[in-house]
Coordinates of C-alpha atoms in Angstrom, one line a residue:
M25 CA -46.2 27.3 4.4
A26 CA -46.1 28.5 8.0
D27 CA -42.9 26.7 8.8
L28 CA -41.1 28.1 5.7
T29 CA -38.7 30.9 6.4
I30 CA -37.7 33.1 3.4
E31 CA -35.8 36.3 3.4
V32 CA -38.0 39.1 2.1
F33 CA -36.6 42.1 0.4
H34 CA -39.1 45.0 -0.1
E35 CA -38.0 47.1 -3.1
Q36 CA -34.8 45.1 -3.4
Q37 CA -34.2 43.1 -6.6
A38 CA -31.6 40.5 -7.4
N39 CA -28.3 42.4 -7.4
S40 CA -25.4 40.1 -6.7
S41 CA -23.1 42.8 -5.7
R42 CA -25.1 43.4 -2.5
N43 CA -25.0 39.8 -1.4
P44 CA -22.2 38.1 0.5
T45 CA -19.6 36.4 -1.7
G46 CA -21.1 33.2 -3.1
T47 CA -24.7 34.1 -2.5
I48 CA -27.0 33.8 -5.5
V49 CA -30.6 34.9 -6.1
L50 CA -32.6 32.1 -7.8
G51 CA -35.9 33.9 -8.3
E52 CA -38.8 35.7 -6.8
R53 CA -41.4 33.9 -4.8
V54 CA -45.0 34.3 -6.1
S55 CA -48.2 33.3 -4.5
P56 CA -51.8 32.8 -5.7
A57 CA -53.1 36.0 -4.3
P58 CA -51.4 39.4 -5.0
T59 CA -49.1 40.6 -2.2
P60 CA -47.8 44.1 -1.5
S61 CA -44.2 42.9 -1.7
S62 CA -42.2 40.1 -3.3
A63 CA -39.7 37.8 -1.7
S64 CA -36.4 36.8 -3.2
I65 CA -35.2 33.3 -2.9
R66 CA -31.5 33.3 -2.1
L67 CA -28.9 30.6 -1.6
Q68 CA -26.3 31.6 0.9
P69 CA -22.8 30.0 0.6
Q70 CA -23.5 27.5 3.4
D71 CA -26.5 26.3 1.4
R72 CA -24.7 26.4 -1.9
R73 CA -22.3 23.8 -0.5
F74 CA -25.1 21.3 -1.2
P75 CA -25.8 20.4 -4.9
L76 CA -28.5 22.3 -6.7
L77 CA -30.7 20.6 -9.3
I78 CA -32.5 22.7 -11.9
A79 CA -34.9 20.6 -13.9
G80 CA -37.0 22.1 -16.7
S81 CA -40.2 21.1 -18.6
E82 CA -41.3 21.2 -22.2
T83 CA -42.3 24.8 -21.9
S84 CA -39.4 26.1 -19.9
N85 CA -35.8 27.2 -20.8
I86 CA -33.6 26.6 -17.8
W87 CA -30.6 28.4 -19.4
E88 CA -32.4 31.7 -19.9
D89 CA -34.5 31.5 -16.8
F90 CA -31.9 30.3 -14.2
L91 CA -28.5 29.1 -15.4
F92 CA -27.4 32.2 -17.1
P93 CA -28.5 34.4 -14.2
I94 CA -26.5 32.2 -11.9
L95 CA -23.6 32.5 -14.2
H96 CA -23.8 36.3 -14.1
Q97 CA -23.8 36.3 -10.3
D98 CA -20.9 33.9 -10.0
L99 CA -18.8 35.9 -12.4
S100 CA -19.3 39.0 -10.3
H101 CA -18.1 37.1 -7.2
I102 CA -14.8 35.8 -8.7
R103 CA -12.9 39.0 -8.4
E104 CA -14.2 40.0 -5.0
E105 CA -11.7 39.9 -2.2
N106 CA -12.9 37.9 0.7
L107 CA -11.6 35.6 3.4
R108 CA -13.0 32.7 1.4
R109 CA -13.5 34.1 -2.1
M110 CA -14.7 32.3 -5.3
S111 CA -11.6 31.7 -7.4
G112 CA -12.9 29.5 -10.3
L113 CA -15.8 28.8 -12.6
T114 CA -16.4 25.8 -14.8
V115 CA -19.3 25.7 -17.2
I116 CA -20.2 22.6 -19.3
V117 CA -22.6 23.4 -22.2
P118 CA -24.3 21.0 -24.6
S119 CA -24.2 23.1 -27.8
K120 CA -22.2 25.6 -29.8
E121 CA -24.9 28.2 -29.4
L122 CA -24.9 28.0 -25.6
M123 CA -21.1 28.1 -25.7
R124 CA -21.3 31.4 -27.7
K125 CA -23.8 32.9 -25.3
T126 CA -21.8 31.8 -22.3
T127 CA -18.6 33.3 -23.6
D128 CA -20.5 36.6 -24.4
I129 CA -21.6 36.8 -20.8
I130 CA -18.1 36.1 -19.6
R131 CA -16.7 38.9 -21.8
S132 CA -19.4 41.3 -20.6
H133 CA -17.9 41.0 -17.1
G134 CA -14.5 42.2 -18.4
Y135 CA -12.8 38.8 -18.8
T136 CA -10.6 38.6 -21.9
G137 CA -9.9 35.6 -24.1
K138 CA -6.6 35.0 -22.2
E139 CA -8.4 34.6 -18.9
T140 CA -11.0 32.2 -20.3
I141 CA -10.3 28.7 -21.6
C142 CA -12.9 27.4 -24.1
W143 CA -12.8 23.7 -25.1
D144 CA -15.0 22.7 -28.1
I145 CA -14.9 19.0 -28.8
T146 CA -16.4 19.6 -32.3
S147 CA -13.2 21.4 -33.4
A148 CA -11.3 19.9 -36.3
Y149 CA -8.3 19.7 -33.9
P150 CA -9.8 19.2 -30.5
W151 CA -7.7 19.2 -27.3
Q152 CA -7.0 15.8 -25.8
L153 CA -8.2 14.4 -22.5
N154 CA -6.0 11.5 -21.4
P155 CA -8.0 9.0 -19.3
L156 CA -4.7 7.5 -18.0
D157 CA -3.6 10.8 -16.5
G158 CA -3.2 11.2 -12.8
S159 CA -2.3 8.6 -10.2
A160 CA -2.6 4.8 -10.7
E161 CA -5.8 4.7 -8.7
D162 CA -7.3 7.7 -10.5
A163 CA -6.5 6.2 -13.9
A164 CA -7.9 2.8 -12.9
R165 CA -11.2 4.2 -11.7
T166 CA -11.5 6.2 -14.9
M167 CA -10.9 3.2 -17.1
C168 CA -13.4 1.2 -15.0
S169 CA -16.0 3.9 -15.6
L170 CA -15.2 3.9 -19.3
M171 CA -15.1 0.2 -20.0
T172 CA -17.7 -1.1 -17.6
G173 CA -19.7 2.0 -16.6
S174 CA -22.6 1.2 -19.0
S175 CA -23.5 -1.9 -17.0
S176 CA -25.8 -1.5 -14.0
S177 CA -25.8 -5.1 -13.0
D178 CA -24.0 -6.4 -10.0
T179 CA -23.3 -9.9 -11.4
T180 CA -20.2 -11.9 -11.0
E181 CA -19.4 -11.3 -14.7
N182 CA -19.6 -7.5 -14.2
R183 CA -17.4 -7.6 -11.1
L184 CA -14.9 -9.7 -12.9
A185 CA -14.9 -7.2 -15.8
E186 CA -14.3 -4.3 -13.4
D187 CA -11.4 -6.2 -11.7
H188 CA -10.0 -7.1 -15.1
V189 CA -9.9 -3.5 -16.2
Y190 CA -8.8 -2.2 -12.9
F191 CA -5.7 -4.4 -12.4
H192 CA -4.6 -4.0 -16.0
T193 CA -4.7 -0.2 -15.6
K194 CA -2.8 -0.4 -12.3
L195 CA -0.1 -2.6 -14.0
L196 CA 0.4 -0.1 -16.9
K197 CA 0.6 2.9 -14.5
M198 CA 3.0 1.1 -12.1
L199 CA 5.4 0.2 -15.0
H200 CA 5.1 3.7 -16.5
A201 CA 6.0 5.3 -13.2
H202 CA 9.1 3.2 -12.6
Q203 CA 10.6 3.1 -16.1
I204 CA 14.1 4.1 -14.9
E205 CA 14.2 1.5 -12.2
I206 CA 13.0 -1.2 -14.6
E207 CA 15.7 -0.2 -17.1
A208 CA 18.3 -0.7 -14.3
I209 CA 16.8 -4.1 -13.4
V210 CA 17.0 -5.2 -17.1
N211 CA 20.6 -4.1 -17.4
E212 CA 21.6 -5.8 -14.2
H213 CA 19.8 -9.0 -15.3
V214 CA 21.6 -9.1 -18.6
L215 CA 25.0 -8.9 -16.9
F216 CA 24.5 -11.4 -14.1
Q217 CA 21.6 -13.8 -15.0
K218 CA 21.4 -16.5 -17.7
N219 CA 17.6 -16.7 -18.1
A220 CA 15.7 -14.2 -20.3
P221 CA 15.6 -10.7 -18.8
P222 CA 12.3 -8.9 -18.1
L223 CA 11.2 -6.4 -20.8
S224 CA 11.5 -2.7 -20.2
Y225 CA 8.5 -0.3 -20.6
Q226 CA 10.0 0.8 -23.9
E227 CA 10.4 -2.7 -25.2
L228 CA 6.8 -3.6 -24.2
F229 CA 5.1 -0.5 -25.7
Q230 CA 7.7 1.0 -28.1
T231 CA 7.2 4.4 -26.4
S232 CA 7.6 6.0 -23.0
S233 CA 4.1 7.5 -23.1
C234 CA 1.0 6.3 -21.1
T235 CA -2.1 6.9 -23.1
L236 CA -5.2 5.0 -24.2
D237 CA -3.2 3.4 -27.0
Q238 CA -0.7 1.8 -24.6
W239 CA -3.6 0.5 -22.5
L240 CA -5.3 -1.0 -25.5
H241 CA -2.0 -2.5 -26.6
L242 CA -1.6 -4.1 -23.2
Y243 CA -5.2 -5.3 -22.9
A244 CA -5.5 -6.7 -26.5
D245 CA -2.2 -8.7 -26.5
P246 CA -2.1 -11.5 -23.8
Y247 CA 1.6 -12.0 -24.5
I248 CA 2.4 -8.4 -23.7
A249 CA 0.2 -8.5 -20.6
K250 CA 2.0 -11.7 -19.3
E251 CA 5.4 -10.2 -20.0
A252 CA 4.4 -6.9 -18.3
T253 CA 3.3 -9.0 -15.3
R254 CA 6.6 -10.7 -15.2
T255 CA 8.4 -7.3 -15.3
L256 CA 6.3 -6.2 -12.4
H257 CA 7.4 -9.3 -10.5
Y258 CA 11.0 -8.3 -10.9
L259 CA 10.2 -4.8 -9.8
I260 CA 8.5 -6.1 -6.6
K261 CA 11.6 -8.2 -5.8
Q262 CA 13.9 -5.2 -6.4
K263 CA 11.7 -3.0 -4.1
G264 CA 11.8 -5.6 -1.4
K265 CA 15.6 -5.5 -1.1
P266 CA 16.8 -3.8 2.1
S267 CA 17.9 -0.2 1.7
A268 CA 18.9 2.7 3.8
S269 CA 15.8 4.9 3.6
S270 CA 13.8 7.1 5.9
S271 CA 10.7 5.8 7.7
D272 CA 8.4 7.7 5.3
Q273 CA 10.2 6.2 2.2
A274 CA 10.0 2.8 3.7
A275 CA 6.3 3.1 4.3
A276 CA 5.8 4.2 0.7
V277 CA 7.8 1.2 -0.5
D278 CA 5.8 -1.1 1.7
E279 CA 2.5 0.3 0.4
F280 CA 3.7 0.0 -3.2
I281 CA 4.7 -3.6 -2.7
E282 CA 1.4 -4.5 -1.1
E283 CA -0.5 -2.9 -4.0
S284 CA 1.8 -4.5 -6.6
Q285 CA 1.4 -7.9 -5.1
K286 CA -2.4 -7.6 -5.5
V287 CA -2.0 -6.7 -9.2
F288 CA 0.5 -9.5 -9.7
S289 CA -1.7 -12.1 -8.0
F290 CA -4.7 -11.2 -10.1
L291 CA -3.0 -11.0 -13.5
S292 CA -1.0 -14.2 -12.9
S293 CA -4.3 -16.0 -12.7
C294 CA -5.5 -14.3 -15.9
Y295 CA -3.0 -15.6 -18.4
A296 CA -1.8 -19.1 -19.2
Y297 CA 0.3 -20.7 -22.0
K298 CA -1.7 -22.6 -24.6
Q299 CA -1.0 -26.3 -24.9
N300 CA -2.1 -29.1 -27.3
D301 CA -4.5 -31.3 -25.3
Q302 CA -4.2 -35.0 -25.7
W303 CA -7.1 -37.3 -25.0
K304 CA -6.7 -40.9 -24.0
A305 CA -9.1 -43.7 -23.4
I306 CA -8.4 -45.3 -20.0
R307 CA -9.5 -48.8 -19.0
L308 CA -9.4 -49.5 -15.3
S309 CA -9.7 -53.1 -14.2
Q310 CA -11.5 -53.9 -11.0
A311 CA -11.1 -56.9 -8.8
T312 CA -14.8 -57.5 -9.0
G313 CA -17.4 -56.2 -11.4
T314 CA -17.2 -54.5 -14.8
P315 CA -14.0 -52.6 -15.8
L316 CA -14.3 -48.8 -15.8
Y317 CA -13.7 -46.8 -19.0
F318 CA -13.2 -43.1 -19.1
I319 CA -11.5 -40.3 -21.1
D320 CA -8.5 -38.6 -19.6
R321 CA -6.9 -35.3 -20.8
E322 CA -3.2 -34.8 -20.8
R323 CA -1.5 -31.5 -21.5
G324 CA 0.7 -31.8 -24.5
E325 CA 3.3 -29.5 -26.0
Y326 CA 3.1 -25.7 -25.8
V327 CA 1.7 -24.0 -28.9
C328 CA 4.0 -21.4 -30.5
Y329 CA 3.1 -18.3 -32.4
P330 CA 3.4 -18.9 -36.2
P331 CA 6.1 -17.4 -38.5
G332 CA 5.4 -13.8 -39.3
H333 CA 3.7 -13.1 -36.0
P334 CA 5.1 -10.3 -33.9
H335 CA 5.9 -12.9 -31.2
E336 CA 7.1 -15.5 -33.6
G337 CA 8.4 -18.6 -31.9
K338 CA 7.2 -17.6 -28.4
W339 CA 4.6 -19.7 -26.6
V340 CA 1.0 -18.6 -27.2
V341 CA -0.6 -16.9 -24.2
F342 CA -4.4 -16.7 -23.8
D343 CA -6.7 -14.9 -21.3
V344 CA -8.6 -17.4 -19.3
Y345 CA -11.4 -14.9 -18.6
A346 CA -11.8 -13.6 -22.1
D347 CA -15.1 -15.5 -22.7
Q348 CA -16.6 -14.0 -19.6
I349 CA -16.0 -10.3 -20.5
P350 CA -17.3 -10.0 -24.1
D351 CA -18.6 -6.5 -23.6
V352 CA -15.2 -5.1 -22.6
I353 CA -13.5 -6.9 -25.5
S354 CA -16.0 -5.4 -28.1
L355 CA -15.6 -2.0 -26.6
C356 CA -11.9 -2.2 -27.0
M357 CA -12.5 -2.7 -30.8
F358 CA -14.7 0.4 -30.8
L359 CA -12.0 2.5 -29.1
R360 CA -9.4 1.3 -31.6
T361 CA -11.5 2.2 -34.6
N362 CA -13.5 5.3 -33.8
T363 CA -11.5 8.1 -35.2
A364 CA -13.4 11.0 -33.6
F365 CA -13.2 9.5 -30.1
R366 CA -9.5 8.8 -30.6
K367 CA -8.8 12.4 -31.5
L368 CA -10.1 13.4 -28.1
M369 CA -8.6 10.6 -26.0
I370 CA -5.2 9.7 -27.6
G371 CA -2.5 12.1 -26.4
Q372 CA -1.4 14.1 -23.4
N373 CA -3.8 16.4 -21.6
Y374 CA -4.1 19.9 -23.0
I375 CA -6.0 21.0 -19.9
N376 CA -4.9 20.0 -16.4
L377 CA -8.3 19.7 -14.7
M378 CA -6.8 19.2 -11.3
E379 CA -4.7 22.3 -11.6
H380 CA -7.7 24.3 -12.9
F381 CA -9.9 23.3 -9.9
E382 CA -7.0 23.9 -7.5
R383 CA -5.8 27.3 -8.8
G384 CA -9.1 28.6 -10.3
G385 CA -9.9 30.4 -13.5
I386 CA -12.7 30.2 -16.0
L387 CA -13.2 27.1 -18.2
V388 CA -16.0 26.5 -20.7
I389 CA -16.5 23.1 -22.2
N390 CA -18.8 22.3 -25.1
T391 CA -19.9 18.6 -25.0
D392 CA -22.0 19.1 -28.2
Q393 CA -25.0 16.8 -28.2
T394 CA -24.8 16.5 -32.0
W395 CA -21.1 15.4 -32.0
E396 CA -20.5 11.9 -33.4
T397 CA -22.6 9.0 -32.4
A398 CA -24.4 8.6 -29.1
P399 CA -22.0 5.8 -27.9
A400 CA -18.9 7.9 -28.6
R401 CA -20.5 11.0 -26.9
S402 CA -21.5 8.9 -23.9
L403 CA -18.0 7.5 -23.5
F404 CA -16.4 10.9 -23.8
E405 CA -18.7 12.4 -21.1
T406 CA -18.0 9.4 -18.9
V407 CA -14.2 10.1 -19.0
L408 CA -14.8 13.9 -18.6
M409 CA -17.0 13.5 -15.6
S410 CA -14.7 10.9 -14.0
K411 CA -11.7 13.4 -14.4
I412 CA -13.8 16.2 -13.0
E413 CA -14.7 14.1 -10.0
Q414 CA -11.1 13.3 -9.3
A415 CA -10.1 17.0 -9.7
I416 CA -12.8 18.0 -7.2
F417 CA -11.8 15.4 -4.6
S418 CA -8.1 16.4 -4.9
R419 CA -8.7 20.0 -4.1
S420 CA -6.9 21.5 -1.1
D421 CA -7.3 25.2 -1.7
L422 CA -9.8 27.0 0.6
T423 CA -11.4 29.1 -2.2
D424 CA -14.8 28.3 -3.7
H425 CA -15.3 27.0 -7.2
S426 CA -18.6 27.0 -9.1
L427 CA -19.3 24.0 -11.4
L428 CA -22.3 24.4 -13.7
I429 CA -23.3 21.4 -15.8
G430 CA -26.1 22.4 -18.2
E431 CA -27.1 18.9 -19.4
A432 CA -26.7 16.3 -16.6
T433 CA -29.6 14.0 -17.5
R434 CA -27.6 11.0 -18.7
Y435 CA -25.1 11.3 -15.9
L436 CA -27.7 11.4 -13.2
I437 CA -29.6 8.4 -14.6
E438 CA -26.4 6.3 -15.0
S439 CA -24.9 7.3 -11.7
N440 CA -28.1 6.3 -10.0
L441 CA -28.3 2.9 -11.8
Q442 CA -24.6 2.3 -10.8
K443 CA -25.2 3.7 -7.3
R444 CA -22.4 6.3 -7.8
S445 CA -23.6 9.3 -5.8
H446 CA -20.4 10.1 -4.0
F447 CA -19.6 13.0 -6.4
L448 CA -22.9 14.7 -5.4
L449 CA -22.5 14.0 -1.7
R450 CA -18.8 15.0 -1.4
A451 CA -18.4 18.0 -3.7
R452 CA -19.5 20.3 -1.0
K453 CA -16.7 19.3 1.3
T454 CA -14.1 20.6 -1.2
G455 CA -15.6 24.1 -1.7
V456 CA -17.3 23.3 -5.0
F457 CA -20.8 24.8 -5.7
L458 CA -22.3 22.2 -7.9
T459 CA -25.3 23.1 -10.2
M460 CA -26.7 20.5 -12.5
G461 CA -29.3 21.2 -15.2
V462 CA -31.8 18.8 -16.6
P463 CA -33.6 20.5 -19.5
R464 CA -36.5 18.0 -19.4
F465 CA -37.4 16.5 -16.1
S466 CA -39.9 14.2 -17.9
L467 CA -36.9 12.3 -19.3
I468 CA -35.9 11.2 -15.8
R469 CA -39.5 10.6 -14.8
D470 CA -40.1 8.4 -17.8
T471 CA -36.8 6.5 -17.7
C472 CA -36.4 5.7 -14.0
T473 CA -38.6 4.0 -11.5
S474 CA -40.1 5.9 -8.6
T475 CA -37.5 4.6 -6.2
Q476 CA -34.7 5.7 -8.6
I477 CA -36.2 9.1 -9.0
E478 CA -36.4 9.4 -5.2
N479 CA -32.7 8.5 -5.0
I480 CA -31.8 11.2 -7.5
L481 CA -33.8 13.9 -5.8
A482 CA -32.4 12.8 -2.4
S483 CA -28.9 13.6 -3.7
F484 CA -29.9 17.3 -4.1
R485 CA -30.7 19.2 -1.0
N486 CA -31.5 22.2 -3.2
R487 CA -34.0 21.5 -6.0
L488 CA -35.7 23.8 -8.5
I489 CA -38.0 21.8 -10.7
F490 CA -40.5 22.8 -13.3
A491 CA -43.7 20.8 -13.0
D492 CA -47.2 20.6 -14.5
I493 CA -49.5 21.6 -11.6
Y494 CA -52.4 19.7 -13.3
D495 CA -50.3 16.5 -13.8
A496 CA -51.1 14.0 -11.1
S497 CA -47.8 12.2 -11.5
D498 CA -45.8 15.4 -10.9
C499 CA -47.9 16.4 -8.0
M500 CA -47.4 13.1 -6.3
L501 CA -43.7 12.8 -7.2
L502 CA -42.8 16.2 -5.9
R503 CA -45.3 16.1 -3.1
M504 CA -47.2 19.2 -4.4
D505 CA -49.9 19.1 -1.8
E506 CA -50.3 22.8 -1.2
P507 CA -53.9 24.1 -1.4
F508 CA -53.2 26.6 -4.2
L509 CA -52.3 23.8 -6.5
H510 CA -55.8 22.5 -6.5
Q511 CA -57.3 25.6 -8.2
G512 CA -58.7 25.3 -11.7
P513 CA -57.0 26.4 -14.9
G514 CA -56.7 30.1 -15.3
E515 CA -57.1 30.7 -11.5
T516 CA -53.5 30.2 -10.6
H517 CA -50.5 32.4 -11.6
G518 CA -52.0 33.8 -14.7
G519 CA -53.1 30.5 -16.1
H520 CA -49.6 29.0 -16.4
S521 CA -49.7 25.3 -16.1
S522 CA -46.0 24.8 -15.7
I523 CA -44.4 26.3 -12.6
A524 CA -41.0 26.2 -11.0
L525 CA -40.9 24.7 -7.5
F526 CA -38.0 25.2 -5.1
R527 CA -36.9 23.2 -2.0
G528 CA -33.9 24.4 -0.1
A529 CA -31.2 22.6 1.9
S530 CA -32.4 24.1 5.2
E531 CA -34.7 21.9 7.2
K532 CA -37.3 24.8 7.2
H533 CA -37.4 24.7 3.4
F534 CA -39.2 21.4 3.4
Y535 CA -42.2 22.3 1.2
P536 CA -42.0 23.3 -2.5
V537 CA -42.0 27.1 -3.1
L538 CA -43.4 28.6 -6.3
L539 CA -40.8 30.7 -8.1
K540 CA -40.5 32.8 -11.2
N541 CA -37.1 33.8 -12.6
V542 CA -35.6 37.2 -11.8
P543 CA -33.6 38.6 -14.7
I544 CA -30.1 39.6 -13.6
P545 CA -29.0 42.9 -15.2
L546 CA -25.4 43.3 -16.5

């Protein structure tokens, strides 16, 4: 412990108003032997830029012990005027009861209902979160997380599924963003061309909206997908025509054409017209030896959709990769039929997360752990976290924003399996103070391998973990090799077997530090 530097405050308790804006007090250091004064463990703003993990045990309550005190302190910082002030707070809670307690704390700091947005997914009329919102790239990444995020394999089939979802989403967003230009192309084609004109966005989807329903319509109907690809081809040709535009506009057009050609190239390889195969027996005579016999396949007539079909009389289109992406196809059926999930995902955004993280404010989201089935809840959380990631990365304002996620167990496990740690590593660069809670650290310990646990812990420069000091696995995993951990039961810290251990972002904070929570008065 000699190398560990901790600020010591004799007689001074955790009062957030005395600390620099953004500084929080995590707790009070305790030691095996009584000391004349205690030491408060504080995270300064420069340390809070690094993610903070708070992991509990069977006998701890991370909300009462640490998350609520952090919430109290962050609320007191929001209205403080400073060169770099804290402008926003987002809290994600896993139950109605915690949502009620959180809103009570917010009101106790003088914030009214008009200043606080509360989003409860268990409401009979919940707000919508559109996964297709944002740029084409943002929407494509969200849909990839939603449709293929549950797979941790890096197989050819999984990479194909990701590309399949990615390029279909890019196609939909490109056509939606250029509806007016496409309408002009269609009208011009009708006047001057004899072949069939491309279909407009309205003709393809019977709406001008871009939601999960339009994506499912495009993905589930190969004929629509092929026609949409054909429309994109006409749009590329129109964009490629010479025009009197500035250098910036020309660069944007070139970039669009380059991206569109990638989409067109992939999707052109996805879809083909179905034909009746004809098999013939071929006899090939040889000058010497036995004649050769083999079966040859010839493509016959194109198959047409039957009478009564929406595409009656048109050539049947099929997806050549459909057999290789069965998990994505089955998930599409789930998204079409799960009523509760569709209530949350079908429609335009009620909350603009990007605007919230940019401008600030207070947002409380209840991702109730008893809502619907586990698959539906997991899919919703996947979309929510993807949109939060995008909102964080798009921030340009210099103010700080505190993001507190009370139940991050599943996210951390899946992110580690999919090797997606960029959110944790990059949030600090955009002024976001990220705090993630894991109510039971044993769930991660029992689910992941030792290497995976090391990767998760390495993502957090600040860690506060409850551990059993008499559990050899915890001691080894957290490197609890301090002498006072080897004392017998009842000889350490009043006989408590579960203690909180802190390790800070500073290089000097290398060894675990025993903590006890400090109640933060209102």
